Coordinates of C-alpha atoms in Angstrom, one line a residue:
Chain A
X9 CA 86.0 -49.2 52.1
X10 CA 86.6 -52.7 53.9
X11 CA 86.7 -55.3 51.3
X12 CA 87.9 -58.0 53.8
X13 CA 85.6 -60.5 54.7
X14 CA 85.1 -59.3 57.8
X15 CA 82.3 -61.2 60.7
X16 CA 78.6 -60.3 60.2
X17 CA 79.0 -59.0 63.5
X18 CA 81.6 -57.1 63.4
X19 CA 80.2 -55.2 59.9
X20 CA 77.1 -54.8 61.7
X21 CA 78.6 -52.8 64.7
X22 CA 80.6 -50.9 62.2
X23 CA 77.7 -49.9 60.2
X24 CA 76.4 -48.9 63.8
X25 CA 79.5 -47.1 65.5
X26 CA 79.6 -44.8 62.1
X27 CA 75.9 -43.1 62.4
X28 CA 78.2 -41.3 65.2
X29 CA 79.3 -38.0 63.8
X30 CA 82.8 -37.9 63.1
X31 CA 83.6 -41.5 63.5
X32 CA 84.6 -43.3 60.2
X33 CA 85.0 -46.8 59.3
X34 CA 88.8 -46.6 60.5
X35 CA 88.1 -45.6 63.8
X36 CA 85.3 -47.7 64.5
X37 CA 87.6 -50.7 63.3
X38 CA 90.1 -49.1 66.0
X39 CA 87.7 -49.2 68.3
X40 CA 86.5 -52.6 67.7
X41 CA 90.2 -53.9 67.3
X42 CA 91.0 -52.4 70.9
X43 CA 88.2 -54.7 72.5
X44 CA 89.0 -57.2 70.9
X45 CA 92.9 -57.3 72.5
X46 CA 91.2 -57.6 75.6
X47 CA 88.3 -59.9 77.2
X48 CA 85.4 -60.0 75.1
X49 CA 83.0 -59.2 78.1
X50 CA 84.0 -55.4 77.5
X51 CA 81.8 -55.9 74.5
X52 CA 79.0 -57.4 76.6
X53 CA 79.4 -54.4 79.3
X54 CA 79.1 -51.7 76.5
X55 CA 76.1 -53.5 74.9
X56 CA 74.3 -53.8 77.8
X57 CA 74.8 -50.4 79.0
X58 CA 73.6 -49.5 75.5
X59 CA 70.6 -51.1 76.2
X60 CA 69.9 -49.9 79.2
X61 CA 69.9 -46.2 78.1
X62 CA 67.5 -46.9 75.6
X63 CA 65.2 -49.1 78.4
X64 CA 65.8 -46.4 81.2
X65 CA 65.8 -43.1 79.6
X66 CA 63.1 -40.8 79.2
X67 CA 62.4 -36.9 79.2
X68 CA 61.5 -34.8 82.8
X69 CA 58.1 -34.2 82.4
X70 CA 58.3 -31.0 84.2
X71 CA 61.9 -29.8 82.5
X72 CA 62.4 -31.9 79.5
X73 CA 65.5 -32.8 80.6
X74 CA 66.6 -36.2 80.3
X75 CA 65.1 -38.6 83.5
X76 CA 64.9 -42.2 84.4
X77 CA 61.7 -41.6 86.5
X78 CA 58.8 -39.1 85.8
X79 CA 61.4 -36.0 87.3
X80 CA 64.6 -36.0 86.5
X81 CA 67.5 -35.2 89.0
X82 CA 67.1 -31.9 89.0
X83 CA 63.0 -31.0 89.3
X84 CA 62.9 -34.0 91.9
X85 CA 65.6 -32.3 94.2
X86 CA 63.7 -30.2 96.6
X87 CA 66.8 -27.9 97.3
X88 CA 66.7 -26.3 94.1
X89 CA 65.5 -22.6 93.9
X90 CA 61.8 -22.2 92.6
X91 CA 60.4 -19.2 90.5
X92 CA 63.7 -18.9 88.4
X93 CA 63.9 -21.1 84.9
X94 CA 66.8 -21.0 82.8
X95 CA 65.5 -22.1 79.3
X96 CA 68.0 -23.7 77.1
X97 CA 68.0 -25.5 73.9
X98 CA 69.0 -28.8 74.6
X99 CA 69.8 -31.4 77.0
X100 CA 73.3 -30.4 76.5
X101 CA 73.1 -27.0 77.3
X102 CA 71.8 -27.6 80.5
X103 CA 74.9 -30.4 81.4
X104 CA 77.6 -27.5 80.3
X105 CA 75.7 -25.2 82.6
X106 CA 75.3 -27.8 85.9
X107 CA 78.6 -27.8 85.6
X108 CA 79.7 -24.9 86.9
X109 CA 77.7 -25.3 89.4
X110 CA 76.6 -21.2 89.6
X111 CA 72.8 -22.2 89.0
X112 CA 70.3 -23.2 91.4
X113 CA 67.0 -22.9 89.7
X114 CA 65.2 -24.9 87.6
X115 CA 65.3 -25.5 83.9
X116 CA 63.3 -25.6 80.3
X117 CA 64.7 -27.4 77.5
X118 CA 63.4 -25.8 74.6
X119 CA 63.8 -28.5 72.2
X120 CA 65.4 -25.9 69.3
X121 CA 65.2 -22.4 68.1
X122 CA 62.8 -20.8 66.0
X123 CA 64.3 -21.4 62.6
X124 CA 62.8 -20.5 58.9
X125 CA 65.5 -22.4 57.4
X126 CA 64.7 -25.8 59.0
X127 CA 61.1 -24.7 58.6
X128 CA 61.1 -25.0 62.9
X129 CA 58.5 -21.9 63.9
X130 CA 57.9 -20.7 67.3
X131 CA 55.0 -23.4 68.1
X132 CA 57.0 -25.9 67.4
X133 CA 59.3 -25.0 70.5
X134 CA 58.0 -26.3 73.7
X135 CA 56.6 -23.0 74.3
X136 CA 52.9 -23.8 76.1
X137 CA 55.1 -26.2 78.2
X138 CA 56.6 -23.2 79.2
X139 CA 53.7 -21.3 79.9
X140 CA 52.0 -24.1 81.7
X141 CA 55.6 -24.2 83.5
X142 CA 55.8 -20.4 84.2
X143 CA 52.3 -20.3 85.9
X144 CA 52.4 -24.0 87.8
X145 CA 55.8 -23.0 89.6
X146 CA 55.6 -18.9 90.1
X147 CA 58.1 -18.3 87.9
X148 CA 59.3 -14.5 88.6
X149 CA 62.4 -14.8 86.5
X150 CA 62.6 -16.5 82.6
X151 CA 67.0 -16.4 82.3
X152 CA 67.7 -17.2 78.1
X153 CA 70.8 -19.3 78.3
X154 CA 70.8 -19.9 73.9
X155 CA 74.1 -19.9 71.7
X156 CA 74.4 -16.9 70.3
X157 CA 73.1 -16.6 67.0
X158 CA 70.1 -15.0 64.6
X159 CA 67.8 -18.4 65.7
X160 CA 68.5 -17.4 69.0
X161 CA 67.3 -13.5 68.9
X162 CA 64.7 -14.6 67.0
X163 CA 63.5 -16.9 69.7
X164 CA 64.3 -14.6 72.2
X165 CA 62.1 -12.0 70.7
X166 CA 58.8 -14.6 70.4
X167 CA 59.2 -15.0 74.0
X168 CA 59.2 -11.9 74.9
X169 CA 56.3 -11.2 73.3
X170 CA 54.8 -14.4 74.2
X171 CA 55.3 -13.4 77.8
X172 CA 54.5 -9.9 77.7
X173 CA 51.2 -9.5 79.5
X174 CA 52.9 -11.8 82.6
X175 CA 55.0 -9.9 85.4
X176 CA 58.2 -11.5 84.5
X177 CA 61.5 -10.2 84.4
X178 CA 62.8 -11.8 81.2
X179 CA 66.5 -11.8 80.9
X180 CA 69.8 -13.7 78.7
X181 CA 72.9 -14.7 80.0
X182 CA 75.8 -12.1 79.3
X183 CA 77.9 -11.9 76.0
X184 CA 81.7 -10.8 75.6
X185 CA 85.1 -11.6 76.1
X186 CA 85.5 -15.5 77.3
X187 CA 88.1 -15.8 80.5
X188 CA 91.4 -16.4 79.3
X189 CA 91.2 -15.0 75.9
X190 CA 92.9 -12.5 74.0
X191 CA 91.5 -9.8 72.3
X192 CA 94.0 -10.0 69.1
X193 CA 92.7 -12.7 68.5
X194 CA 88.9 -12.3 69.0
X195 CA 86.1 -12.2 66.5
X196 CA 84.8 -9.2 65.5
X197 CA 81.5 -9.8 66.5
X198 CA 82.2 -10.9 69.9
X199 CA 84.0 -7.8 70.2
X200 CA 81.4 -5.8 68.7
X201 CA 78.9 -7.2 71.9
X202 CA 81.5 -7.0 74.2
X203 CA 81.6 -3.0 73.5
X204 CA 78.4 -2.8 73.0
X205 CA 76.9 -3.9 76.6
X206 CA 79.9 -2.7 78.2
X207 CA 79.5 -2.0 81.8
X208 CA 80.3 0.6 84.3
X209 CA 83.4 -0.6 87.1
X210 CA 81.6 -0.6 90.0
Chain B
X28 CA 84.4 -34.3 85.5
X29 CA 80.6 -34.4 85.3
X30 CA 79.6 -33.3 88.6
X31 CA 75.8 -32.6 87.6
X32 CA 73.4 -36.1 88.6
X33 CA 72.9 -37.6 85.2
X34 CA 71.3 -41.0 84.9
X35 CA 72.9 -43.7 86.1
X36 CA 72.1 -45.4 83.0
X37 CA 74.0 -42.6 81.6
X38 CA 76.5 -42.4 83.8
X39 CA 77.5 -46.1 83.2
X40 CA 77.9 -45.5 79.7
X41 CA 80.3 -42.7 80.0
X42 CA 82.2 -45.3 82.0
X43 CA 82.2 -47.6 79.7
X44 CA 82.8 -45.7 76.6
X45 CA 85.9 -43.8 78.0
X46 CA 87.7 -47.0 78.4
X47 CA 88.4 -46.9 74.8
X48 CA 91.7 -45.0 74.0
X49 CA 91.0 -41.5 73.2
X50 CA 87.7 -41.0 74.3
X51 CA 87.2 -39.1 77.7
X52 CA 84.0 -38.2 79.4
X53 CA 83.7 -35.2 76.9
X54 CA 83.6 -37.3 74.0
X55 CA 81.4 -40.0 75.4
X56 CA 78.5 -37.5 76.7
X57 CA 78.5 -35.8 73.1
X58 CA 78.4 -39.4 71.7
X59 CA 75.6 -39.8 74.3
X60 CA 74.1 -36.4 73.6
X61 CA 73.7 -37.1 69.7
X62 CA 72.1 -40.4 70.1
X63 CA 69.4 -38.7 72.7
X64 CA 68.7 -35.9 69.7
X65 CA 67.6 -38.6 67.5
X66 CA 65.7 -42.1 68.1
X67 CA 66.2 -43.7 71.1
X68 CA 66.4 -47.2 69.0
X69 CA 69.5 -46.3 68.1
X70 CA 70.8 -46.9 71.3
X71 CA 68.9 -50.6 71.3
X72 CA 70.3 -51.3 68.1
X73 CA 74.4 -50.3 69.1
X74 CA 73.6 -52.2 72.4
X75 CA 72.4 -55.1 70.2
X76 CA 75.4 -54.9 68.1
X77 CA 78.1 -55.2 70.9
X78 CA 76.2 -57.8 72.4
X79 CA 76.3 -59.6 69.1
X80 CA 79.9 -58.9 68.7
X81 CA 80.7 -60.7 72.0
X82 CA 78.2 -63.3 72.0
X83 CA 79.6 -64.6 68.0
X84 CA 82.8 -63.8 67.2
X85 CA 85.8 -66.1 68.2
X86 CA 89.2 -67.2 67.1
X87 CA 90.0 -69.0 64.0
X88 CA 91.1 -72.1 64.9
X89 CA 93.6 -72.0 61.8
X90 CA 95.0 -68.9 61.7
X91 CA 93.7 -66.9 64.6
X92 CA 91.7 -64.3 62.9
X93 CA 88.5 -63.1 64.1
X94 CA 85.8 -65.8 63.2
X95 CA 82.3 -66.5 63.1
X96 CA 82.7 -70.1 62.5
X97 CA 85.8 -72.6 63.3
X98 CA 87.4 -70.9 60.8
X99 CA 88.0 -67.5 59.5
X100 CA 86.1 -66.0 56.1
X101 CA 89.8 -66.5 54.8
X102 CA 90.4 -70.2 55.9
X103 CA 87.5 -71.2 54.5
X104 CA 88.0 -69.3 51.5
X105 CA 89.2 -72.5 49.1
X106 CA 90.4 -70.0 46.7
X107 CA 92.9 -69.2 48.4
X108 CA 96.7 -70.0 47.8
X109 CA 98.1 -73.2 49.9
X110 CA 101.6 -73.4 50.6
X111 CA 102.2 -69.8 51.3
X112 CA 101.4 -68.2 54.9
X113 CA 101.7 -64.4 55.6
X114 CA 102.4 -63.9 59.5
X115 CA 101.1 -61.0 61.2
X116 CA 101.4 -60.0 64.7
X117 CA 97.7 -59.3 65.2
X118 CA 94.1 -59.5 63.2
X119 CA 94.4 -55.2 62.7
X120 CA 97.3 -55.9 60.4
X121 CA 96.0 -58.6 58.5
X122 CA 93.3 -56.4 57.7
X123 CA 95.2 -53.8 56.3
X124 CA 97.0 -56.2 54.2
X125 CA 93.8 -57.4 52.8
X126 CA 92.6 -54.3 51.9
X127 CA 95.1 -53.6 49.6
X128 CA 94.2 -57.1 47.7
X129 CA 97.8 -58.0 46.9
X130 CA 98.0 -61.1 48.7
X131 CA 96.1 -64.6 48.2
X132 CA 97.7 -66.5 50.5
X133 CA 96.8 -67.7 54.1
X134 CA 97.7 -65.7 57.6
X135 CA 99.0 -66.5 60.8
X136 CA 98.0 -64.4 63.6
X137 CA 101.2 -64.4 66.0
X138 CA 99.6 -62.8 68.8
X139 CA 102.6 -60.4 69.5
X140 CA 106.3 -59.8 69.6
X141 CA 109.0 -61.2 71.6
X142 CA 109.8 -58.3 73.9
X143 CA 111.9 -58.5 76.5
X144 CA 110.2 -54.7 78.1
X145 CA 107.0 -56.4 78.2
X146 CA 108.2 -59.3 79.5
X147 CA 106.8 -61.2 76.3
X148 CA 108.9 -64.6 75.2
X149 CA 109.1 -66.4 71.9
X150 CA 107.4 -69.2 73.7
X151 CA 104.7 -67.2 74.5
X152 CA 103.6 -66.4 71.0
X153 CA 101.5 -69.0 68.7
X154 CA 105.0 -70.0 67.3
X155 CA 104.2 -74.1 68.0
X156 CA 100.8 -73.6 66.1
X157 CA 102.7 -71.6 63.5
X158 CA 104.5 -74.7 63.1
X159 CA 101.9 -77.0 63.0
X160 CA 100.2 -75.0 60.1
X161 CA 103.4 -74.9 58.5
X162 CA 103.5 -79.2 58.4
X163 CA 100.0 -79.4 58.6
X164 CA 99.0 -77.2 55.1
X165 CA 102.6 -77.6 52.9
X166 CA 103.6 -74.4 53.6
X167 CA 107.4 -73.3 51.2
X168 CA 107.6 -69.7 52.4
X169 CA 106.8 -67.7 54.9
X170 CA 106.1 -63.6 54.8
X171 CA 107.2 -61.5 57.4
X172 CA 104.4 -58.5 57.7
X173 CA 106.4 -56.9 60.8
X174 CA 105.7 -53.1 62.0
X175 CA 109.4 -52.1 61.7
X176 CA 111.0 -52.0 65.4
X177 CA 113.7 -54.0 67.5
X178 CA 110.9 -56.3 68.8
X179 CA 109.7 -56.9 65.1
X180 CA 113.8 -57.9 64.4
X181 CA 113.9 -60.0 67.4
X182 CA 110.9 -61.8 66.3
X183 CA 111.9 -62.6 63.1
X184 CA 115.4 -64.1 63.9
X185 CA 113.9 -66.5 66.2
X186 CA 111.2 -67.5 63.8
X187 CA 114.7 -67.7 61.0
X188 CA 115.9 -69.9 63.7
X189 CA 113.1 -71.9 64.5
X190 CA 112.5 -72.8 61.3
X191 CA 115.9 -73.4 60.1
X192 CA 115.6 -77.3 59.6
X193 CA 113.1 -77.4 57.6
X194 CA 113.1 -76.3 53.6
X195 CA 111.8 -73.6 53.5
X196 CA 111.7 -69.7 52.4
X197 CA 111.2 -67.0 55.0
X198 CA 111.1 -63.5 53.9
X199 CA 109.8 -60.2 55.0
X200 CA 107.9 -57.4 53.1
X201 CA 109.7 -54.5 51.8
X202 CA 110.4 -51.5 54.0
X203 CA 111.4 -48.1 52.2
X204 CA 109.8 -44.8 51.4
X205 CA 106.2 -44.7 51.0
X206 CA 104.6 -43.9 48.3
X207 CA 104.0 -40.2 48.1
X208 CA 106.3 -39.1 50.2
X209 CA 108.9 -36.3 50.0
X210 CA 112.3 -37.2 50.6
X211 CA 113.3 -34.2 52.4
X212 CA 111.1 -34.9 55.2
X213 CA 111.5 -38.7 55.6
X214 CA 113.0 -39.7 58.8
X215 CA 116.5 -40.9 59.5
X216 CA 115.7 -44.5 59.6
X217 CA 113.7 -44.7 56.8
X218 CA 116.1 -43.3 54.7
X219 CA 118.9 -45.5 56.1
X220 CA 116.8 -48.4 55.2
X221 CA 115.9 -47.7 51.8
X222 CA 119.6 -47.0 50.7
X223 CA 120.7 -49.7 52.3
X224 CA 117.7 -52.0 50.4
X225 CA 118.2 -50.4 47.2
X226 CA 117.8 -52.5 44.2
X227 CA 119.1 -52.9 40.5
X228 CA 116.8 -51.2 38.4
X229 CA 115.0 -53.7 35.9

């Protein structure tokens, strides 16, 4: 799209900034043409810190969460609850659900769902991890925090399964109605959970 | 935002990623997130691409554009057209000029407008090496490539002024309805100004 002669440099970071989903040659010209107003050292500071994510970074060996030691934050902190693991697909899943703070066991990244369309089956999952994980640490509780979907049940059901001669209570986290929603203008299948496992008012 | 302990490699990235415009923490860990699903080189290789970025590019010494060299891909382009100078207020609008591969001339980055609000003079843009260029390289006329707006008006009457001994043409590109548009929902001052710059039709 940019014909202009533009700096080997500069078509270089482009070429980089645009393997991000969503971002275009336009906006990573914006970008670019933002730093450039200012000091150039901005460039130097987001390079380096570039760098240092891919020199630093590496996966819990415990969790599979992301780490800059052998543990990561969260299996080195000693105040976290053991025999509960929350397993969860990736490394963002886990960050949405630290964030609300409501969670004070340890977790599993799965690494993906069972899937027949990407060809990803049930060993391919970090599933003996888990094992190894669920007999190491006592685990008395496996919670299934996955996205909602047919990958997910699928999963869901291997584990089950795969955990079925262990006393282990097995559970997911609850579907239904999001806070601050309105029914109008739900989906039908989130309504159709949401009757579903309705609950009695206690 | 993030309460949860992430990396501080990762944590220094999200600071320096959200001070682009438009990107908060949100954006920055989900740019984050997607390079961790893939390679980790790709972070070396962006971090090696900013680094880059600041470590080569510099300021044409002619014109002010982003350079690699002394000069600019454009000032050293000898194809070029002398004698006529296109003067933009910064190197984002010379780009979009030469994308649209309408003009073979030479540029002069301005480096802003006169604004009083910003406290911004007429001395303090490159008006001095505008006129040295001007001696220097034979330039007859001068184009105007403005973003419409007081400051852009301002601008262009001192630059009429400053330039009013010497012989030679100053003019400013065309503003009017883009092409494309729909009358009924062009604004006020767009309409005023194409009436008011109508032309005979040839």
């Amino acid at each position: 799209m940019i014909t202009f002669a533009l700096p080997d440099s500069i078509q270089k970071l482009i070429s980089e900034l645009t393997k991000f989903p969503g971002i275009g040659e336009k906006t990573a010209l914006r970008m670019i043409l933002f730093g450039l107003r200012g000091d150039l050292v901005f460039f130097k500071n987001l390079g380096e810190a570039f760098i240092s994510v891919y020199e630093n970074i590496r996966i819990c060996k415990r969790c599979f969460n992301i780490a800059e030691d052998e543990l990561c934050e969260i299996c080195k902190d000693p105040k976290r609850e053991e025999g509960i693991l929350c397993v969860v697909e990736d490394v963002g899943d886990l960050i949405s659900i630290e964030r609300t703070g409501q969670f004070s066991g340890r977790y599993h990244v799965l690494g993906g769902l069972v899937s027949p369309m990407e060809n990803r089956r049930f060993e391919d999952l970090r599933i003996n991890e888990l094992k190894n994980s669920v007999l190491l640490y006592k685990i008395t509780e496996i919670i299934l925090a996955l996205n909602p979907s047919m990958e997910a049940e699928a999963t869901a059901l291997y584990i089950k399964d795969f955990f079925k001669d262990l006393n282990i209570r097995i559970t997911k986290i609850a579907h239904g109605i999001p806070m601050g929603s309105d029914i109008e203008y739900l989906d039908e299948v989130t309504m159709a959970v949401a009757i579903k496992e309705r609950r009695e008012l206690e």
